[in-house]
Each structure stands twice: as C-alpha cells, then as structure tokens.
Coordinates of C-alpha atoms in Angstrom, one line a residue:
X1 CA -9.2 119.5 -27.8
X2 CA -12.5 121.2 -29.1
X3 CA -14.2 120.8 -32.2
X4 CA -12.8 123.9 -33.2
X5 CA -9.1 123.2 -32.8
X6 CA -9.3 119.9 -34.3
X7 CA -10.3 122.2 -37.4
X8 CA -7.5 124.7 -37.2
X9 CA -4.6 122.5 -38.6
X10 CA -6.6 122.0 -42.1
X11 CA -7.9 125.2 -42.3
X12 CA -4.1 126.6 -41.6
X13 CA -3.8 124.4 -45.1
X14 CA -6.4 125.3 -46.8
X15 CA -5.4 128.9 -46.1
X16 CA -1.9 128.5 -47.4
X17 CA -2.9 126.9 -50.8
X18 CA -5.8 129.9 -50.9
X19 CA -2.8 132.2 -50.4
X20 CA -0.1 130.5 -53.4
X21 CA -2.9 131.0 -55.6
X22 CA -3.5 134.1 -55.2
X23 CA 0.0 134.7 -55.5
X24 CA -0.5 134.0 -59.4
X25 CA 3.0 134.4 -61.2
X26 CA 4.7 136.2 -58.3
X27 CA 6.2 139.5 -57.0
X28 CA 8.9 139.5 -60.0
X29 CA 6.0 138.8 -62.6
X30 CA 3.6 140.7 -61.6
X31 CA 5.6 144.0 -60.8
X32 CA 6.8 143.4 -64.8
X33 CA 3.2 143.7 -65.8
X34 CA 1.8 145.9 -63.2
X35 CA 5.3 148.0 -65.2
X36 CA 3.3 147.7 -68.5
X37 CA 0.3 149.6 -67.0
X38 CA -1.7 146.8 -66.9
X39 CA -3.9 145.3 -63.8
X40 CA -3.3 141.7 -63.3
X41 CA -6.0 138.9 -63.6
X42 CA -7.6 139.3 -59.7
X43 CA -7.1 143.0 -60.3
X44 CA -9.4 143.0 -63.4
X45 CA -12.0 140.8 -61.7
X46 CA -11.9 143.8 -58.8
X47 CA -12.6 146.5 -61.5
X48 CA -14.9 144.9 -63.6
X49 CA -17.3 143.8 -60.4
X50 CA -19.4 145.3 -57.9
X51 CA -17.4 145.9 -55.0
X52 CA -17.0 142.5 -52.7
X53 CA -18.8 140.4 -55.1
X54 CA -16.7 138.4 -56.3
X55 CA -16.7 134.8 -55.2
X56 CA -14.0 132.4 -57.0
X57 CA -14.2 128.4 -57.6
X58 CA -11.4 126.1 -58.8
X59 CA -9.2 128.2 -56.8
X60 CA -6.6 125.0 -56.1
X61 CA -6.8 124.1 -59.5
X62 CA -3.7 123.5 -61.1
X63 CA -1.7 122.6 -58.1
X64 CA 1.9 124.6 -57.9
X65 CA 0.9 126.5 -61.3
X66 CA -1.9 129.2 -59.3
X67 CA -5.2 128.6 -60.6
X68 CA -3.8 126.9 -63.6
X69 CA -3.5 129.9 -65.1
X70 CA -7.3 130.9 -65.2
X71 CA -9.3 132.7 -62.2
X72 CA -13.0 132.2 -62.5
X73 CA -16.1 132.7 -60.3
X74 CA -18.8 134.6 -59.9
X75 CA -19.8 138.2 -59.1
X76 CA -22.4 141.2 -59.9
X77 CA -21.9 143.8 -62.5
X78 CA -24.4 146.3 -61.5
X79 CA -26.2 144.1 -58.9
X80 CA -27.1 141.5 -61.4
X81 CA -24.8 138.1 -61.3
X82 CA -22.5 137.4 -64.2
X83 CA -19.9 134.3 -64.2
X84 CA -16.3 135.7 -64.8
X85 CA -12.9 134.4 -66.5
X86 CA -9.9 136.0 -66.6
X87 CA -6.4 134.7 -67.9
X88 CA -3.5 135.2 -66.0
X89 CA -0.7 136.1 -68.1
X90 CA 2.0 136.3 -64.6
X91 CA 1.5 132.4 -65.0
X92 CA 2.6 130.5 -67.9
X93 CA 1.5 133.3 -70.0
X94 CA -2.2 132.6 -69.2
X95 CA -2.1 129.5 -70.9
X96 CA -4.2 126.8 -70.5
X97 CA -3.9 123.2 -69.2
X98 CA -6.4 120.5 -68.2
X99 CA -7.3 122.0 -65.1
X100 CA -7.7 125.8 -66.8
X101 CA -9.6 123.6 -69.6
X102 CA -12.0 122.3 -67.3
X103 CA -12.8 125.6 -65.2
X104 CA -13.7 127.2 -68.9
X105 CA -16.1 124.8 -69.6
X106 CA -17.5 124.8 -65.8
X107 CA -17.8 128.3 -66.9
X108 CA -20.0 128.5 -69.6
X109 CA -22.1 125.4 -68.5
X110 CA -22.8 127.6 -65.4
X111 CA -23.6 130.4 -67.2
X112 CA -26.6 128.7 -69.2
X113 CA -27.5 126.4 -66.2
X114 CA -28.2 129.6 -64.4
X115 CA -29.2 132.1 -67.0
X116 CA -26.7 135.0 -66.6
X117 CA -23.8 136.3 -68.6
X118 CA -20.5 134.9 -69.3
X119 CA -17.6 137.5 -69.7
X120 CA -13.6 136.4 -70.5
X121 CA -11.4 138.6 -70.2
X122 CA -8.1 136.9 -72.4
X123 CA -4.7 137.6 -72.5
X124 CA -3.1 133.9 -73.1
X125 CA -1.1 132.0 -75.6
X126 CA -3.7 129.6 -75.5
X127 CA -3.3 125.3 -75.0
X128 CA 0.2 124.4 -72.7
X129 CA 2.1 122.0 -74.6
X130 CA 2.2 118.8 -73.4
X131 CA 3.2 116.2 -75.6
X132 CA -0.4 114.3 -74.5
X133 CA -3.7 114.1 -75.8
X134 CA -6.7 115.3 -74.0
X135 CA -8.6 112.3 -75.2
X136 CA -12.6 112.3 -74.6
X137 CA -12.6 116.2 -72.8
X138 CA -15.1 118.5 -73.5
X139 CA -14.2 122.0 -74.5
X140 CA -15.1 125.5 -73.5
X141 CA -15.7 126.5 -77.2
X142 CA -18.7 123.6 -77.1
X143 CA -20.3 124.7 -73.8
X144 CA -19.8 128.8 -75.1
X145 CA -21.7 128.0 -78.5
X146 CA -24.4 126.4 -76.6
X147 CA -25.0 130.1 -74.8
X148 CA -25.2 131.5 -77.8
X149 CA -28.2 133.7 -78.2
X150 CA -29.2 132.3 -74.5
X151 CA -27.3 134.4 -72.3
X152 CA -25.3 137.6 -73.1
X153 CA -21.3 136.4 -73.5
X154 CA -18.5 139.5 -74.0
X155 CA -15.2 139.2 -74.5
X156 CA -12.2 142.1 -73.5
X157 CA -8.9 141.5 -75.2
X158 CA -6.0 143.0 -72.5
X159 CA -2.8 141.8 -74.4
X160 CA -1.7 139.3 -76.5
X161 CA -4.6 136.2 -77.1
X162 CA -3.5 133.4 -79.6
X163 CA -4.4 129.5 -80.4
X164 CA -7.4 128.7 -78.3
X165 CA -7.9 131.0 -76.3
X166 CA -8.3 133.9 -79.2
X167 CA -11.6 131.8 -80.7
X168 CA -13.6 132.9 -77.4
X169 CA -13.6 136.5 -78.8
X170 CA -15.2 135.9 -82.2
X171 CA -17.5 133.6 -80.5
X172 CA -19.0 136.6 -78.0
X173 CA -21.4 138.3 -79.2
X174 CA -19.1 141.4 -78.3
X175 CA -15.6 142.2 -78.0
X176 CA -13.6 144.7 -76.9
X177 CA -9.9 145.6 -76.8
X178 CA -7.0 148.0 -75.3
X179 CA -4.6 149.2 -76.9
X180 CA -2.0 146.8 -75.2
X181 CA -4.2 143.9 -76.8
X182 CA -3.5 141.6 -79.8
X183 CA -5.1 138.8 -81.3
X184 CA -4.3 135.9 -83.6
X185 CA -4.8 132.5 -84.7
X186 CA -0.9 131.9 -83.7
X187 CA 1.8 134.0 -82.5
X188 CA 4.6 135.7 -84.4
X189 CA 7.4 133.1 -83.0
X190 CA 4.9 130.7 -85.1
X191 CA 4.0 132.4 -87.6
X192 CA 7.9 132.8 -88.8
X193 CA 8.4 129.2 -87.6
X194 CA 5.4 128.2 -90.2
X195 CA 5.3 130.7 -93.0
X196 CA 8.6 132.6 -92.7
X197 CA 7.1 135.8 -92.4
X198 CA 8.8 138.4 -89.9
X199 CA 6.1 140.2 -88.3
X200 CA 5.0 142.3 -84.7
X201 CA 2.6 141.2 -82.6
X202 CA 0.8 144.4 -83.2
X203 CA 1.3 144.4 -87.0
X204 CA 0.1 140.7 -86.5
X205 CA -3.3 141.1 -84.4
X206 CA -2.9 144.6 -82.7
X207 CA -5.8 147.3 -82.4
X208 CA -5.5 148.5 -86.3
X209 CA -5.8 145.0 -87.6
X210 CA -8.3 143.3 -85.3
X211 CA -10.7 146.3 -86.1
X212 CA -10.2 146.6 -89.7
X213 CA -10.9 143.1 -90.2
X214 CA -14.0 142.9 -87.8
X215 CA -13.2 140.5 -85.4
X216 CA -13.0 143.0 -82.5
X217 CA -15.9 145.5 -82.0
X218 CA -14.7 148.4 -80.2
X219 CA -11.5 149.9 -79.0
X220 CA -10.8 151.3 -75.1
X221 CA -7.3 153.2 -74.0
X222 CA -6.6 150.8 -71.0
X223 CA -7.4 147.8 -68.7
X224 CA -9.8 150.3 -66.8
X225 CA -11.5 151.6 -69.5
X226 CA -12.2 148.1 -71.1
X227 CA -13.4 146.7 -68.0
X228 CA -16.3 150.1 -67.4
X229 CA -17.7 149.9 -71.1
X230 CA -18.3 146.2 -70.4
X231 CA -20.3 147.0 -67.2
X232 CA -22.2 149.7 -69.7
X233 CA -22.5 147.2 -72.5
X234 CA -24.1 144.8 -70.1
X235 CA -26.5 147.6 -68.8
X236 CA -28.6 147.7 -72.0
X237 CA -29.5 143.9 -71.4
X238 CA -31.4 141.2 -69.3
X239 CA -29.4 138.1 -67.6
X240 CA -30.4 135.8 -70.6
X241 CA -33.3 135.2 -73.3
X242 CA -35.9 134.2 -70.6
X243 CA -35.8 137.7 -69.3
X244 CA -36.5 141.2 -71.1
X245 CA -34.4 144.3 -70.5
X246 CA -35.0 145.9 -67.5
X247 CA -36.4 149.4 -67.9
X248 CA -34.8 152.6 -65.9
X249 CA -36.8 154.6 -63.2
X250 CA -38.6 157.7 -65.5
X251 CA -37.4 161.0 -65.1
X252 CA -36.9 164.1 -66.9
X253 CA -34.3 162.5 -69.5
X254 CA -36.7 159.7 -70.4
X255 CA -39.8 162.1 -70.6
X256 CA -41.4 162.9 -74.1
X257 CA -40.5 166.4 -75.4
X258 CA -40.1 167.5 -79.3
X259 CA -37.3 167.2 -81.4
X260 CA -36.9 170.7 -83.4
X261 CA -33.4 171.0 -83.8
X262 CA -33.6 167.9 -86.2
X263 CA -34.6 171.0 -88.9
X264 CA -31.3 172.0 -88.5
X265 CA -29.6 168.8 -88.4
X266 CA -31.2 167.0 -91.2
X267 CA -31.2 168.5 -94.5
X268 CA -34.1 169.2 -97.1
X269 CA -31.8 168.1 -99.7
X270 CA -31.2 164.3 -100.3
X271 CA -27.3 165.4 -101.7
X272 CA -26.2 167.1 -98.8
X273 CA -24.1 165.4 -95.8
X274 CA -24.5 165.5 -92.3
X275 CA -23.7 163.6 -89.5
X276 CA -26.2 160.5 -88.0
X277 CA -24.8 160.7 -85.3
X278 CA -26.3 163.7 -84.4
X279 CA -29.6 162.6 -84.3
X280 CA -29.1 160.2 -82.0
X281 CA -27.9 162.8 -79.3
X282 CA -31.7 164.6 -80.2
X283 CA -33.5 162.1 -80.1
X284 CA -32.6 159.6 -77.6
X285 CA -32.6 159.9 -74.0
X286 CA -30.2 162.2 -72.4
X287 CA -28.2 159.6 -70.7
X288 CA -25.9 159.0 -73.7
X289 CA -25.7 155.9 -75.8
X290 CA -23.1 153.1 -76.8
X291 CA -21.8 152.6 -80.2
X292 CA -21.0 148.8 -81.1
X293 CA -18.1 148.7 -83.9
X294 CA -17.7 152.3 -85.1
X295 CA -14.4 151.7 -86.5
X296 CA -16.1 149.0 -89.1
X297 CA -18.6 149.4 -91.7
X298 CA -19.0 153.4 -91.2
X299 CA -22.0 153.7 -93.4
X300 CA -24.0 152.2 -90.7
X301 CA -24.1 153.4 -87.0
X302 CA -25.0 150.0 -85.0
X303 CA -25.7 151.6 -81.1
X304 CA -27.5 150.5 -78.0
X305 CA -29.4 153.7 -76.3
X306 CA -32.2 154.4 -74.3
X307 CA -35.9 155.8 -75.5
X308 CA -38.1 156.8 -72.3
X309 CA -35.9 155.2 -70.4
X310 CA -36.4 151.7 -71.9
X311 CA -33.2 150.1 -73.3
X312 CA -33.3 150.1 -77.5
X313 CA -30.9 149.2 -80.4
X314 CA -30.7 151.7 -83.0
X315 CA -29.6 150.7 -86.7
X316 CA -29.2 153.8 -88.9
X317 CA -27.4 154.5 -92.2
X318 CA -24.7 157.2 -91.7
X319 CA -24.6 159.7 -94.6
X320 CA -21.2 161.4 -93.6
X321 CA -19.5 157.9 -94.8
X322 CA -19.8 157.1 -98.6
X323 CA -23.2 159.0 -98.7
X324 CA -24.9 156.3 -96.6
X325 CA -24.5 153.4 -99.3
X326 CA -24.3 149.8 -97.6
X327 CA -21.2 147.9 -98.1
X328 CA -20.3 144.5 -97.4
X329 CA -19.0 145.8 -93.6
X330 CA -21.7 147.7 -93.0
X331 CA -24.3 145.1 -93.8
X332 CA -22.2 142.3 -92.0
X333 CA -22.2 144.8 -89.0
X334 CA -25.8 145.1 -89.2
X335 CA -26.8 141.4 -89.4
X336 CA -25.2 140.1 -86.2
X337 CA -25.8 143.7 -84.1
X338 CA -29.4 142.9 -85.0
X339 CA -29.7 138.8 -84.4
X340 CA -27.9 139.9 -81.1
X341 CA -30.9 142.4 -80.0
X342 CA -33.5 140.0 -81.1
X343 CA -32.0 137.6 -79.3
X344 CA -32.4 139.4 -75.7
X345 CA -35.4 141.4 -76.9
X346 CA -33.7 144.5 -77.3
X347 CA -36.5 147.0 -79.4
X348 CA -34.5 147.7 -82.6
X349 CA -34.8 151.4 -84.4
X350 CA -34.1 151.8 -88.2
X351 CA -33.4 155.2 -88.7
X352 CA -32.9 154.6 -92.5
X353 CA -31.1 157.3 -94.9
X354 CA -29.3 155.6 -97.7
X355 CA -29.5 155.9 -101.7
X356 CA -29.1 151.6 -101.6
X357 CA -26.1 149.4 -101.6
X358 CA -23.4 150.6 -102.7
X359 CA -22.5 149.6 -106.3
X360 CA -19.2 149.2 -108.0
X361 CA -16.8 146.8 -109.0
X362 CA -14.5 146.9 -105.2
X363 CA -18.2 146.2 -103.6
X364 CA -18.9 143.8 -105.9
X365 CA -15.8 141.7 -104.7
X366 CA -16.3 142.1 -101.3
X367 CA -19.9 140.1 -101.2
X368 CA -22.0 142.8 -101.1
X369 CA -24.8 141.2 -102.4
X370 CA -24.3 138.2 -100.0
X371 CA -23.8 140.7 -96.9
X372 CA -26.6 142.4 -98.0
X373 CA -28.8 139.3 -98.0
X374 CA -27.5 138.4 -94.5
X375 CA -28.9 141.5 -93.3
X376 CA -32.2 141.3 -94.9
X377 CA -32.5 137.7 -93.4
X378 CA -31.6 138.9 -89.7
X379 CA -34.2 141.6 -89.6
X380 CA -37.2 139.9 -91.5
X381 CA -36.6 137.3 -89.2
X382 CA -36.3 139.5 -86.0
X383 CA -39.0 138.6 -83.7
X384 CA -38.8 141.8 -81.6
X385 CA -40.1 145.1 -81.3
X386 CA -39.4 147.0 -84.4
X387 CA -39.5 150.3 -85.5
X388 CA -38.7 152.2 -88.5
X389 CA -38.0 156.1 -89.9
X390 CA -36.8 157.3 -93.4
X391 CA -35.2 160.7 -92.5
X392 CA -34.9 162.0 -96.5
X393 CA -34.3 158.6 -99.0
X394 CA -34.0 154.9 -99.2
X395 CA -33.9 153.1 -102.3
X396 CA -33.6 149.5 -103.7
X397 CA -32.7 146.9 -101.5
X398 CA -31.4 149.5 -99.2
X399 CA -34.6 150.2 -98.1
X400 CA -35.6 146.1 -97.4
X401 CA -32.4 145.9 -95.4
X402 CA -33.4 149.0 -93.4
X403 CA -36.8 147.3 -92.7
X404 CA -39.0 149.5 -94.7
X405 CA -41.2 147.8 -96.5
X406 CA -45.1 146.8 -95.2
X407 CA -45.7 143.6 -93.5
X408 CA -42.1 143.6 -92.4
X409 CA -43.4 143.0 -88.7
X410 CA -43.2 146.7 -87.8
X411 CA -44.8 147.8 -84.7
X412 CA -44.6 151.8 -86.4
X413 CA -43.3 153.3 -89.7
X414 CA -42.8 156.7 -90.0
X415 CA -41.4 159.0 -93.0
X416 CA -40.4 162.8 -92.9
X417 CA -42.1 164.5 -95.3
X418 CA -40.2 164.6 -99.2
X419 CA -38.7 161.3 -98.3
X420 CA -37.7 159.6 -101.2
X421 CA -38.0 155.9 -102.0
X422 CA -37.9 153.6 -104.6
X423 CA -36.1 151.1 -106.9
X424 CA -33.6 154.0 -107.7
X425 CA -33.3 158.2 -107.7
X426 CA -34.8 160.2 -110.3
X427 CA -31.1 160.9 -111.2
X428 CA -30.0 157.4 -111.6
X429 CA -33.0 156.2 -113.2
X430 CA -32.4 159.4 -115.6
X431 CA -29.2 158.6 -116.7
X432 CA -30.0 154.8 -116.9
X433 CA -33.3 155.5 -119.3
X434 CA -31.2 158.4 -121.2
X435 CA -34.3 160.5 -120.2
X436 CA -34.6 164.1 -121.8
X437 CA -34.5 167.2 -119.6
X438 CA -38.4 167.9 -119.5
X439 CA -38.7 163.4 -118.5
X440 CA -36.0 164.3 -115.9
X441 CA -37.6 167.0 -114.7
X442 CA -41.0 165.1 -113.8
X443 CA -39.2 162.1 -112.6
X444 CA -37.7 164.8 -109.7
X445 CA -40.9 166.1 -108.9
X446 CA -42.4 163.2 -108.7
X447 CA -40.1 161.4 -106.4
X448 CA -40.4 164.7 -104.4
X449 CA -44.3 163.7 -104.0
X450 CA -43.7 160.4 -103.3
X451 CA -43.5 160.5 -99.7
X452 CA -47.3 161.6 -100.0
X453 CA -48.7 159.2 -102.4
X454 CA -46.8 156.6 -100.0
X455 CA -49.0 157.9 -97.3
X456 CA -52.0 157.9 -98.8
X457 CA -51.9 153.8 -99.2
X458 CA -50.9 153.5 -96.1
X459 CA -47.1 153.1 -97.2
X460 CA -46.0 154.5 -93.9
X461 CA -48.4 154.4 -91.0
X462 CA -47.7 158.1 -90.8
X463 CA -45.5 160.6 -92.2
X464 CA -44.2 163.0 -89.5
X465 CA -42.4 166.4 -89.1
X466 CA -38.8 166.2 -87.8
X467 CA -39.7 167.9 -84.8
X468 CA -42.1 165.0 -84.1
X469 CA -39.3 162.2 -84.3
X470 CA -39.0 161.4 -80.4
X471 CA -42.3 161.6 -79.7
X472 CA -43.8 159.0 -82.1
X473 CA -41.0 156.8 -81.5
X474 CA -41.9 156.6 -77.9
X475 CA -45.3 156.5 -78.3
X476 CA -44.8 153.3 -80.6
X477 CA -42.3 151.6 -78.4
X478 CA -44.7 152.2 -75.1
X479 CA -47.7 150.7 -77.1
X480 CA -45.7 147.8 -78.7
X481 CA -43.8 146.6 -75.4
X482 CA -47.9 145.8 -74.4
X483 CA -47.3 142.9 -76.3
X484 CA -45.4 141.7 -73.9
X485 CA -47.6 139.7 -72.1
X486 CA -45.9 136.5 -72.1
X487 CA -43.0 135.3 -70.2
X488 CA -39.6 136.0 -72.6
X489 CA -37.9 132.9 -74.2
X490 CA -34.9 132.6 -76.7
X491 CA -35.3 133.5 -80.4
X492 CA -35.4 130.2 -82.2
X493 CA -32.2 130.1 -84.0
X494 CA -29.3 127.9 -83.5
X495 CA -26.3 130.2 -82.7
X496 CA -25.6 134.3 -82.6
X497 CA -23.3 134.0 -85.9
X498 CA -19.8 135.4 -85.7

C-alpha cells in the first residue's frame, strides 16, 4: 500500500462530514426558504464574495447539527480580505449553541488579530436552549466591542434576528436590512408568553420599525441587493484603523471642473427649499455616492462619496426636511456617522445650511439638547481631515455642530457669499427684541453683510462663488491629506457608540 492509499480511507471521511455540513438543514428546508426568495447561508457567502474566495473554518463544528448552525471563514470583498458569518436559518433556525458561540468569537478575535473587517449576516433566534450554563465562555459580543473603531464591522439583517444574535447589529457600525428581515430583543411567541401582547413579527421588528427607531441604517429589496451595497459600503474604507482609505485611479470623473449649476440649485433666499441632495450629485465625483440612514433623522443627509477620486464622508443639513433644523435624530445620526469616519480616517465634509436646532416643545422631549451635544463632542473631537461650507445660513449651536466655528481643527472653511450666521435670524431676533420696522430692517441688511465682515477677520478662510464649490474643496482635501505623513493608527476612543 502507498502512502497515498493509506490516506484515502480518512480523507473519504473527512469528505463525508465536509459534505453533511454543507448539506445545512436539508433538501426539504432549504427548498422552503429558497420558496421565500431568499439565498441560503453558503449562498449569501457566494454573493457577497469575490468569486472563489471563500475559505470556511469550523466546518465540523457542531457534529450532526451542520456547522452548528453558523458558517464562517474568510474571503475578499473586492480583492481585500474580510472575515464572514452567516446564520443558517435551514438549521435550528440559525441558532446558536456552544460550538456556533465559539466560531463567533473566533470570528471577531480574527478580525482584529489581523486587521480586516468583520461582516454577519443574521437571521437566527439567537442562544439554543439547553437547560445548562455556559459557565466561564467568552462571548462574541466581548470580542466584537473590542473591534470597535479598529476594524470596519457591518451587519445585514435577512429575516427574522432575536435574543443574542439581534445585539450584533446595533453593535456594527452599520446595518442593513431586506425587506424579509426583522429584528428584536425577543420573538413574538415570547413576547405574548411575557407581556401578553399579540403582535407580527413585522409589526414587532420589521423594516418600518427597525428604521423608525434607528437601530437599522438602511433598507435593500432582497438578499442580493443587501449583500452588493455591503461590498459598496466597504469600498469607501481601509481594512482597519492602521490603514487609510485607499484612493481610486484619476480620471475624468475625479478631475477638477466648476460647479455652476449650483446657481440654480441653491437659492439666494435663506426661506426658500430645495433639495441637498442635489448638490451632492454637482459636486462630488461622478461615480455616485452612498447614503447611510436616509430614512432617519431627514434634516441631515449622512453619505460616504468620492472627491477627486479620494473616498470622503459628507455631513450636510437637508433643507427640504423641516427647513434644515436639527432634531434629536438627526444629531444622533450625525454623531456616530462621524466617530465612524474619524475612526478609519475617512475626510469628513460639512456642507452646513440650517437656521439651528430645532426648537419646540416635541424636540424638547426627545433630548435635543443632549443629541445635539453628542454631535458637537464627535466632531470637535474628530481627529481627521475636515472640511467645511455654509451654502446660505447657519445659526446658534447649529452652526458648532456643523463644524463652523475657527479653531475647530478645520483644514478649509468656505462661505457662499450672503451666508448668514449667527446666534439667531434677523427675523427671530426681531420678534424676540419686539424690534420696530426701521430696527428690523437694519438687522436684515446687516445679516445680509455678514458673510463679508466674517471674511474680513478671517471668519471663513475664504468666501467663494457657488460655481467654485468643487474646486476649493478638492484643492483643500489634496493639500490636507499631505498631512499624512505618518503611518495611520486608531482614534483614541474606547468604542464606535451605538
């Protein structure tokens, strides 16, 4: 007998415990959610990676149950290596035992050992009951908040995640979900069990609440579409905090080139609506950019885009929503979009038009004064590249939040001309003073000229015409990413907060 047939008896094993494995639920299970429109666990993996790439451990994990419910590995998203999780409803509802446990933390720990990203893809009912303790066994949750702000972690939602398994998503710094997805702190059969409420899974954690409330960021029609706008989230960023975001090949969409049809876009007058999102088709590179959370806190657009072909995050008030004012949502969208740039040295642009926080006794209630805070304290404290624009107004502590103010760490400021700042408009501070019609007239006219006084002290480093926008953005961001002349390391705070 050669070597090589003395082999062929325990590789015929191997093979056939490879093969049940892979087998996850079965033919019955997995033709009931293949019926759903779904792509099973191995299927996702396949989607979501470059083609080939993938390369699984734990695979006998779990003995008969396949995998123990979990498959996990590594692959490449793009050509750069990520580590991989996904739940595998087909068996035992893509919960999770000890083996599953310990293939979540091996997960994570070999995400920061190696400086790369984590992404889970969840659809479980999370810990198997067992009747036993765990005893003294570490927990995925511990190893994932010690990524935090180290490496880049995103979570997809793609059906039903409760218990356990559901507090990976909040911990991410981003999430996203199907339609088909749902997420919860328990299930409906516990909820009635517990509290006696008769509820859907949908009505319970679906799309509408999960957004609403914040805990998901963004919404995609199917498994396939959730899996390609990870691979695009992930474009916009390095492997981890010791790197910096790699820059695309120039061409003609990352060239410089005026900006005129901002005239038409952006209004002289500070009363009049338009739409933010607008300017961010002008004046970012042609390539398109990626909205984080625009079903939540609509009076701020949070996106990650490209500006001569070096990847940016863009913070900008949106004056189609509530006139721009910042509410709690808004601000609490803000604050974590931003510690998550300045966490992986992603440049962040203020495009600020906003006439303050928004006042009233409904914002009042919601913390807006507390989420307001939170976002001031994330951008002060932002150690990257920042860069600022008031299109027509900011005013109050809507301009702090929005990084306007000098010795705010700016690389560039710019204003349009006529911008408007201050602790409050001419019209507020008006009505507030009970000012007669010759005072209110002079208080207009002078918050008119205030732009140019501003400039004249050096309030802005320069104010600039519309048509200019592009240009001196790019010409900031090229001269600040100079300052790069040291190797990148993480941001020194503790965690990303939820």
């Amino acid at each position: 007998m050669t070597n090589e047939q003395g082999w062929k008896e325990t590789l015929e094993d191997l093979d056939l415990r490879r093969e049940r494995s892979r087998a996850m639920g079965g033919p019955e299970r997995l033709a009931k959610h293949h019926g759903k429109g779904k792509l099973d666990a191995r299927a996702r993996l396949d989607h979501l990676l470059d083609k080939g790439s993938f390369r699984e451990f734990g695979t006998l994990v779990g003995g008969e149950i396949a995998a123990d419910g979990i498959v996990a590995g590594s692959g490449l998203i793009n050509g750069s290596p990520v580590m991989v999780g996904a739940e595998d409803f087909t068996t035992l509802a893509g919960s999770i035992g000890p083996g599953g446990n310990a293939k979540r933390y091996r997960l994570a720990e070999l995400a920061l050992r190696d400086r790369i990203p984590l992404v889970m893809l969840l659809e479980g009912a999370g810990f198997r009951p067992s009747g036993e303790h765990y005893g003294r066994t570490p927990t995925d949750l511990l190893a994932q908040a010690q990524c935090s702000g180290k490496v880049p972690m995103v979570g997809g939602l793609l059906g039903p995640s409760a218990g356990h398994g559901a507090l990976v998503a909040p911990v991410c710094d981003w999430t996203i979900m199907s339609n088909q997805g749902a997420i919860f702190t328990a299930g409906p059969p516990v909820v009635k069990e517990s509290t006696g409420e008769d509820i859907s899974k949908e009505d319970l954690g679906g799309p509408s609440v999960a957004l609403a409330s914040g805990v998901i960021h963004n919404l995609a029609e199917d498994d396939e579409a959730v899996l390609d706008d990870i691979r695009r989230y992930l474009s916009y960023f390095p492997s981890s905090a010791w790197s910096y975001p790699a820059s695309l090949p120039e061409d003609e969409a990352s060239e410089p080139r005026s900006t005129p049809e901002l005239l038409d876009i952006v209004p002289r007058g500070n009363r009049r609506v338009y739409d933010m999102r607008a300017v961010l088709d002008v004046v970012f590179d042609d390539r398109g950019w990626f909205e984080v959370q625009p079903k939540f806190g609509q009076a701020m657009i949070c996106a990650l885009a490209h500006l001569g072909g070096h990847p940016v995050a863009v913070v900008a008030n949106q004056p189609k929503v509530i006139a721009g004012s910042i509410d709690a949502d808004a601000a609490d969208k803000a604050a974590h979009f931003i510690n998550v740039a300045d966490s992986f040295h992603l440049p962040i642009v203020f495009l600020a038009d906003n006439p303050g926080m928004l006042p009233g006794s409904r914002s009042e209630k919601s913390g807006v004064l507390r989420s307001g805070a939170r976002m001031f304290a994330a951008q002060t404290a932002a150690t990257t590249l920042k860069l600022h624009v008031t299109l027509r107004k900011a005013y109050g502590f809507g301009s702090m939040v929005m990084s306007l103010l000098g010795f705010d760490h700016q690389s560039a400021t710019f204003a349009y001309p006529g911008a408007t700042m201050g602790a409050m408009s001419a019209a507020a501070l008006s009505k507030a003073s009970h000012a007669a019609e010759d005072m209110e007239a002079k208080l207009r006219k002078a918050e008119v000229e205030a732009s140019f006084r501003s400039a004249g002290h050096l309030g802005f480093d320069d104010l600039i015409s519309p048509e200019e926008t592009r240009n001196a953005l790019l010409s900031a961001l090229r001269r600040g990413l100079y300052s790069r002349q040291a190797a990148a390391e993480p941001v020194s705070r503790t965690v990303i907060t939820p």
